[in-house]
Amino acid sequence: MLIRYSSRRGRLYDSFLKEALSGAESYWRIAGYFNSSLFDLAAEDFFNIPDVRIVCNAEVQPRDLATARQARGARRQELEQAILRQVWNHGDFIRVVDIYGRPLQNRLQTLHRLLEKGSKESTFEIRIVPDAEFGFIHGKGGLIHGPEIKTAFIGSANDSRSAWSKNYELIWADGSQESIDWLQEEFTALWEKGFPLNEFIIKQIGRLGRRTIIEHVQEWKRFPVPEKVLAETPTSTKLYGFWDHQKYFIDLAFREHKKYSSDKRRGARFLLCDGVGLGKTLQLGAVARLIGTLEEDPILIVAPKSLLEQWQDELWEKLALPSARWVGRGWITEKNEYHPQLPDKTVNCPRKVGLISTSVITSLVISENNKKLAEELLGLSYSCVIWDEAHKIRRANLAPSNVFKAPEKKSLYRWAEKISRRARTMLLATATPIQLHPVELWDLLYILSTNNPQVLGSDYSYWRDATSPRIFDIVTGTQQISDENETWNYLRDPLPGPEQEPFDWIRQTMDLKGTDDYAPGAALDEIDPADRQELFFIDLRQVNPFTRWVIKRSRETLENDGKLVKIEMVPFGDDQPVVSTHSMQQAFELAE
């Protein structure tokens, strides 16, 4: 039977929606416009309905939609998610939260709980239908199924608090099978064309619901955690967020930096050797953003000249981190503002983060200005130094006949050693740390070890002896050590941190702090027999300076571990050509 409702005669929520939702088993809605303010009226009802499905609008470029529809499998899903991310970013929801404050955040928290509930216990799903499919969805309708009553309704009301309680709206409801079937067909057509909300948007809804503003940085400095600084960066709010392997390194490096807060000469020391495409720049930049927020001293980034502009763009576009790069006679900021050097001061960098190219150092003998810059840089103290493409820091004697002699240090090697003394945290990055001989990897660890004996140990550490192949044979497993005292000498200097068993108990036994870097040789006799037995089950191949301070992940390993979506190549034969757009044809021609 057809029943007509007008908000002029009574509030639609009270006269229709509240009663219809009570005890409902499903709520399928063509909402047109959906607003979380609806939960101010009916949050409890929606939590109790096992099956909630809502279809609403999104403005999408037809070309983007056509590209997504042509793809298949994981690639199609990836493109659909990218379109939704663009829709989300266009909405500028951070500004909306700033305007409407706590009431909106409470509704977003409710929506987030419903979306999470839908993924675990029942169905609560919102799908976005691009306007390029049917045009902008203006028609509104819904299906409510209960144990005894089924209702189809259409009208002018959107799914929002205003529509159901304030606006002048009309609703026609009908329980006839003909009306239900007709509206079911309309809903299904839209539902099948809709994009499910992706994990990115669901996380953003939850993040905005919990978002709090820290009024002053000193408040954060008392309990400095990465999430509160990085949550508002473009990577978190507009892009795909940080991958798990990136979060791991960022947290690891920042914790290591904070570990030495009482010693201004020491900090985190890592060599990041991730494969190409895994976001080394983003990880290193995020650490710089955190340290730069925590510390007053400047940050220096050294990279090949061809990468400096890319570095600067990525710092700004992904991390909102201002910087200035050296261009020969002055500095250019992220906003393309030029600051010439001063007559009496070359290092007048207008930003806390400065970028210089390695060519500044290699050209010292031919450029008086670069020599002056390099000398002034060595006169400063840094909270963090980052060096990209660090494999170029190498010795000259890499021939097999003299590789185990004292290193013949090239200009980059000598300057890196000096700048390392001026830095608390130093992070080196390269996808190819070994090109000719494993001693190249040792050289990079040696540079990191300056003022930081946790890397290679004390001056008497066995790991500092690179005058023979012995330490490399131990690490590669071609040489085994059976003597307990000798094994202990390799393990104790440097001594692994308390985060690794059984060294947590060993440190407690010997009353060593987390920042103590080595244990006395005679301390072996003090170790509990059970811990001592466990100690000598440790494989030196797994626990040594190379495994502790070198971080290397490959895409294949991360894909196999389920940490990254696997990229699959689908071959096309001669009978299945790839149809290229005109723009793509032009791109191929330019590439060739």
Short mmCIF file of N, CA, C and O in Angstrom, two decimals, residues 42-113:
data_model
loop_
_atom_site.label_atom_id
_atom_site.label_comp_id
_atom_site.label_asym_id
_atom_site.label_seq_id
_atom_site.Cartn_x
_atom_site.Cartn_y
_atom_site.Cartn_z
N ALA A 42 20.27 8.28 14.18
CA ALA A 42 19.99 6.84 14.09
C ALA A 42 21.21 5.95 14.24
O ALA A 42 21.22 4.84 13.69
N ALA A 43 22.24 6.36 14.97
CA ALA A 43 23.45 5.54 15.10
C ALA A 43 23.14 4.17 15.67
O ALA A 43 23.60 3.13 15.17
N GLU A 44 22.36 4.12 16.74
CA GLU A 44 22.07 2.84 17.40
C GLU A 44 21.32 1.91 16.46
O GLU A 44 21.57 0.70 16.43
N ASP A 45 20.39 2.47 15.67
CA ASP A 45 19.65 1.64 14.72
C ASP A 45 20.59 0.99 13.71
O ASP A 45 20.47 -0.19 13.40
N PHE A 46 21.54 1.77 13.20
CA PHE A 46 22.44 1.23 12.19
C PHE A 46 23.38 0.17 12.78
O PHE A 46 23.76 -0.78 12.09
N PHE A 47 23.77 0.32 14.03
CA PHE A 47 24.59 -0.71 14.66
C PHE A 47 23.84 -2.03 14.78
O PHE A 47 24.44 -3.10 14.77
N ASN A 48 22.51 -1.96 14.88
CA ASN A 48 21.72 -3.17 15.10
C ASN A 48 21.24 -3.83 13.80
O ASN A 48 20.71 -4.94 13.84
N ILE A 49 21.40 -3.16 12.67
CA ILE A 49 20.95 -3.72 11.39
C ILE A 49 22.08 -4.57 10.80
O ILE A 49 23.18 -4.07 10.58
N PRO A 50 21.85 -5.86 10.51
CA PRO A 50 22.93 -6.74 10.03
C PRO A 50 23.45 -6.39 8.64
O PRO A 50 24.59 -6.72 8.30
N ASP A 51 22.62 -5.76 7.80
CA ASP A 51 23.01 -5.56 6.40
C ASP A 51 22.66 -4.14 5.98
O ASP A 51 21.50 -3.82 5.72
N VAL A 52 23.69 -3.26 5.92
CA VAL A 52 23.49 -1.87 5.51
C VAL A 52 24.34 -1.62 4.27
O VAL A 52 25.55 -1.85 4.28
N ARG A 53 23.70 -1.13 3.20
CA ARG A 53 24.42 -0.81 1.97
C ARG A 53 23.94 0.55 1.48
O ARG A 53 22.74 0.77 1.33
N ILE A 54 24.89 1.42 1.22
CA ILE A 54 24.57 2.79 0.83
C ILE A 54 25.33 3.14 -0.45
O ILE A 54 26.54 2.89 -0.54
N VAL A 55 24.62 3.70 -1.41
CA VAL A 55 25.22 4.15 -2.67
C VAL A 55 25.13 5.67 -2.70
O VAL A 55 24.07 6.25 -2.45
N CYS A 56 26.26 6.34 -3.00
CA CYS A 56 26.23 7.80 -3.11
C CYS A 56 27.15 8.25 -4.24
O CYS A 56 27.76 7.44 -4.94
N ASN A 57 27.26 9.57 -4.41
CA ASN A 57 27.88 10.17 -5.59
C ASN A 57 29.39 10.38 -5.48
O ASN A 57 29.92 10.46 -4.37
N ALA A 58 30.01 10.54 -6.63
CA ALA A 58 31.38 11.06 -6.71
C ALA A 58 31.58 11.65 -8.09
O ALA A 58 31.13 11.09 -9.09
N GLU A 59 32.27 12.79 -8.14
CA GLU A 59 32.62 13.40 -9.42
C GLU A 59 33.93 12.81 -9.89
O GLU A 59 34.96 12.94 -9.23
N VAL A 60 33.90 12.15 -11.06
CA VAL A 60 35.08 11.47 -11.61
C VAL A 60 35.20 11.81 -13.08
O VAL A 60 34.19 11.84 -13.81
N GLN A 61 36.43 12.07 -13.53
CA GLN A 61 36.65 12.34 -14.94
C GLN A 61 36.33 11.10 -15.78
O GLN A 61 36.77 10.00 -15.46
N PRO A 62 35.56 11.25 -16.87
CA PRO A 62 35.22 10.09 -17.71
C PRO A 62 36.43 9.30 -18.18
O PRO A 62 36.41 8.08 -18.26
N ARG A 63 37.53 10.01 -18.51
CA ARG A 63 38.73 9.30 -18.99
C ARG A 63 39.31 8.41 -17.91
O ARG A 63 39.77 7.30 -18.17
N ASP A 64 39.31 8.91 -16.65
CA ASP A 64 39.82 8.10 -15.54
C ASP A 64 38.96 6.86 -15.36
O ASP A 64 39.46 5.76 -15.12
N LEU A 65 37.64 7.04 -15.45
CA LEU A 65 36.73 5.91 -15.28
C LEU A 65 36.93 4.89 -16.40
O LEU A 65 36.97 3.68 -16.16
N ALA A 66 37.09 5.38 -17.64
CA ALA A 66 37.29 4.47 -18.77
C ALA A 66 38.57 3.66 -18.60
O ALA A 66 38.61 2.46 -18.89
N THR A 67 39.63 4.30 -18.11
CA THR A 67 40.89 3.59 -17.88
C THR A 67 40.73 2.50 -16.84
O THR A 67 41.20 1.38 -17.02
N ALA A 68 40.02 2.81 -15.74
CA ALA A 68 39.81 1.81 -14.69
C ALA A 68 38.98 0.65 -15.19
O ALA A 68 39.25 -0.51 -14.88
N ARG A 69 37.96 0.96 -16.01
CA ARG A 69 37.07 -0.10 -16.49
C ARG A 69 37.76 -1.03 -17.49
O ARG A 69 37.37 -2.19 -17.65
N GLN A 70 38.80 -0.54 -18.17
CA GLN A 70 39.52 -1.38 -19.12
C GLN A 70 40.45 -2.36 -18.43
O GLN A 70 40.80 -3.40 -18.99
N ALA A 71 40.86 -2.02 -17.21
CA ALA A 71 41.80 -2.90 -16.48
C ALA A 71 41.06 -4.11 -15.92
O ALA A 71 39.84 -4.16 -15.86
N ARG A 72 41.85 -5.08 -15.47
CA ARG A 72 41.30 -6.31 -14.91
C ARG A 72 42.02 -6.66 -13.62
O ARG A 72 43.17 -6.28 -13.41
N GLY A 73 41.35 -7.41 -12.76
CA GLY A 73 41.97 -7.97 -11.55
C GLY A 73 42.51 -6.92 -10.61
O GLY A 73 41.88 -5.88 -10.36
N ALA A 74 43.72 -7.18 -10.09
CA ALA A 74 44.33 -6.30 -9.09
C ALA A 74 44.58 -4.91 -9.64
O ALA A 74 44.48 -3.91 -8.91
N ARG A 75 44.89 -4.80 -10.95
CA ARG A 75 45.17 -3.50 -11.55
C ARG A 75 43.91 -2.64 -11.56
O ARG A 75 43.97 -1.44 -11.28
N ARG A 76 42.77 -3.27 -11.85
CA ARG A 76 41.52 -2.51 -11.85
C ARG A 76 41.21 -2.00 -10.44
O ARG A 76 40.81 -0.84 -10.27
N GLN A 77 41.40 -2.86 -9.46
CA GLN A 77 41.15 -2.46 -8.08
C GLN A 77 42.07 -1.30 -7.68
O GLN A 77 41.64 -0.35 -7.02
N GLU A 78 43.33 -1.37 -8.12
CA GLU A 78 44.29 -0.32 -7.81
C GLU A 78 43.85 1.02 -8.42
O GLU A 78 43.92 2.06 -7.76
N LEU A 79 43.38 0.99 -9.67
CA LEU A 79 42.95 2.22 -10.32
C LEU A 79 41.69 2.79 -9.68
O LEU A 79 41.54 4.00 -9.52
N GLU A 80 40.77 1.91 -9.30
CA GLU A 80 39.56 2.38 -8.62
C GLU A 80 39.90 3.05 -7.29
O GLU A 80 39.33 4.07 -6.92
N GLN A 81 40.86 2.45 -6.58
CA GLN A 81 41.28 3.04 -5.31
C GLN A 81 41.95 4.40 -5.53
O GLN A 81 41.76 5.33 -4.72
N ALA A 82 42.71 4.51 -6.61
CA ALA A 82 43.36 5.79 -6.91
C ALA A 82 42.32 6.87 -7.21
O ALA A 82 42.46 8.03 -6.80
N ILE A 83 41.25 6.48 -7.92
CA ILE A 83 40.17 7.44 -8.21
C ILE A 83 39.50 7.89 -6.92
O ILE A 83 39.25 9.09 -6.71
N LEU A 84 39.23 6.94 -6.02
CA LEU A 84 38.61 7.30 -4.74
C LEU A 84 39.52 8.20 -3.91
O LEU A 84 39.04 9.11 -3.22
N ARG A 85 40.80 7.96 -3.99
CA ARG A 85 41.74 8.81 -3.25
C ARG A 85 41.68 10.24 -3.77
O ARG A 85 41.71 11.21 -3.00
N GLN A 86 41.57 10.39 -5.09
CA GLN A 86 41.44 11.73 -5.67
C GLN A 86 40.15 12.40 -5.21
O GLN A 86 40.12 13.60 -4.91
N VAL A 87 39.07 11.62 -5.18
CA VAL A 87 37.79 12.16 -4.72
C VAL A 87 37.91 12.63 -3.27
O VAL A 87 37.44 13.71 -2.90
N TRP A 88 38.55 11.80 -2.45
CA TRP A 88 38.72 12.16 -1.03
C TRP A 88 39.55 13.44 -0.87
O TRP A 88 39.19 14.34 -0.13
N ASN A 89 40.67 13.50 -1.60
CA ASN A 89 41.54 14.67 -1.49
C ASN A 89 40.82 15.94 -1.96
O ASN A 89 41.03 17.03 -1.42
N HIS A 90 39.98 15.80 -2.99
CA HIS A 90 39.25 16.96 -3.50
C HIS A 90 38.29 17.50 -2.44
O HIS A 90 38.01 18.71 -2.41
N GLY A 91 37.82 16.64 -1.56
CA GLY A 91 36.89 17.05 -0.51
C GLY A 91 37.53 17.87 0.59
O GLY A 91 36.82 18.55 1.35
N ASP A 92 38.88 17.81 0.72
CA ASP A 92 39.61 18.61 1.73
C ASP A 92 38.98 18.44 3.12
O ASP A 92 38.60 19.41 3.78
N PHE A 93 38.90 17.19 3.57
CA PHE A 93 38.17 16.89 4.80
C PHE A 93 38.85 17.42 6.06
O PHE A 93 38.18 17.63 7.07
N ILE A 94 40.16 17.60 6.01
CA ILE A 94 40.83 18.18 7.18
C ILE A 94 40.25 19.56 7.49
O ILE A 94 39.98 19.90 8.64
N ARG A 95 40.02 20.36 6.44
CA ARG A 95 39.47 21.70 6.64
C ARG A 95 38.04 21.61 7.20
O ARG A 95 37.64 22.40 8.04
N VAL A 96 37.28 20.62 6.72
CA VAL A 96 35.91 20.45 7.21
C VAL A 96 35.92 20.14 8.71
O VAL A 96 35.12 20.68 9.48
N VAL A 97 36.85 19.27 9.13
CA VAL A 97 36.96 18.94 10.55
C VAL A 97 37.36 20.17 11.36
O VAL A 97 36.86 20.40 12.46
N ASP A 98 38.28 20.96 10.81
CA ASP A 98 38.69 22.18 11.51
C ASP A 98 37.52 23.14 11.70
O ASP A 98 37.41 23.83 12.73
N ILE A 99 36.61 23.18 10.73
CA ILE A 99 35.48 24.12 10.79
C ILE A 99 34.41 23.62 11.78
O ILE A 99 33.93 24.37 12.63
N TYR A 100 34.07 22.32 11.69
CA TYR A 100 32.93 21.81 12.46
C TYR A 100 33.33 21.14 13.77
O TYR A 100 32.47 20.85 14.60
N GLY A 101 34.64 20.88 13.93
CA GLY A 101 35.15 20.49 15.23
C GLY A 101 34.65 19.17 15.77
O GLY A 101 34.38 18.21 15.04
N ARG A 102 34.49 19.12 17.11
CA ARG A 102 34.20 17.89 17.83
C ARG A 102 32.90 17.20 17.40
O ARG A 102 32.88 15.97 17.26
N PRO A 103 31.78 17.92 17.14
CA PRO A 103 30.57 17.21 16.70
C PRO A 103 30.79 16.37 15.46
O PRO A 103 30.32 15.23 15.37
N LEU A 104 31.51 16.93 14.46
CA LEU A 104 31.79 16.16 13.25
C LEU A 104 32.72 15.00 13.56
O LEU A 104 32.55 13.89 13.04
N GLN A 105 33.71 15.20 14.40
CA GLN A 105 34.62 14.11 14.75
C GLN A 105 33.88 12.96 15.42
O GLN A 105 34.18 11.79 15.16
N ASN A 106 32.91 13.28 16.27
CA ASN A 106 32.13 12.22 16.91
C ASN A 106 31.37 11.39 15.88
O ASN A 106 31.30 10.16 15.97
N ARG A 107 30.82 12.07 14.87
CA ARG A 107 30.09 11.34 13.82
C ARG A 107 31.05 10.50 12.99
O ARG A 107 30.71 9.37 12.58
N LEU A 108 32.23 11.03 12.70
CA LEU A 108 33.22 10.25 11.94
C LEU A 108 33.67 9.02 12.73
O LEU A 108 33.90 7.96 12.15
N GLN A 109 33.79 9.15 14.04
CA GLN A 109 34.12 7.99 14.86
C GLN A 109 33.04 6.94 14.76
O GLN A 109 33.32 5.73 14.67
N THR A 110 31.79 7.37 14.79
CA THR A 110 30.68 6.43 14.65
C THR A 110 30.72 5.74 13.29
O THR A 110 30.57 4.52 13.18
N LEU A 111 30.92 6.53 12.23
CA LEU A 111 31.01 5.96 10.88
C LEU A 111 32.16 4.97 10.79
O LEU A 111 32.01 3.89 10.19
N HIS A 112 33.29 5.30 11.38
CA HIS A 112 34.45 4.41 11.33
C HIS A 112 34.15 3.09 12.04
O HIS A 112 34.50 2.01 11.55
N ARG A 113 33.48 3.16 13.19
CA ARG A 113 33.13 1.94 13.91
C ARG A 113 32.16 1.08 13.09
O ARG A 113 32.27 -0.15 13.07
#
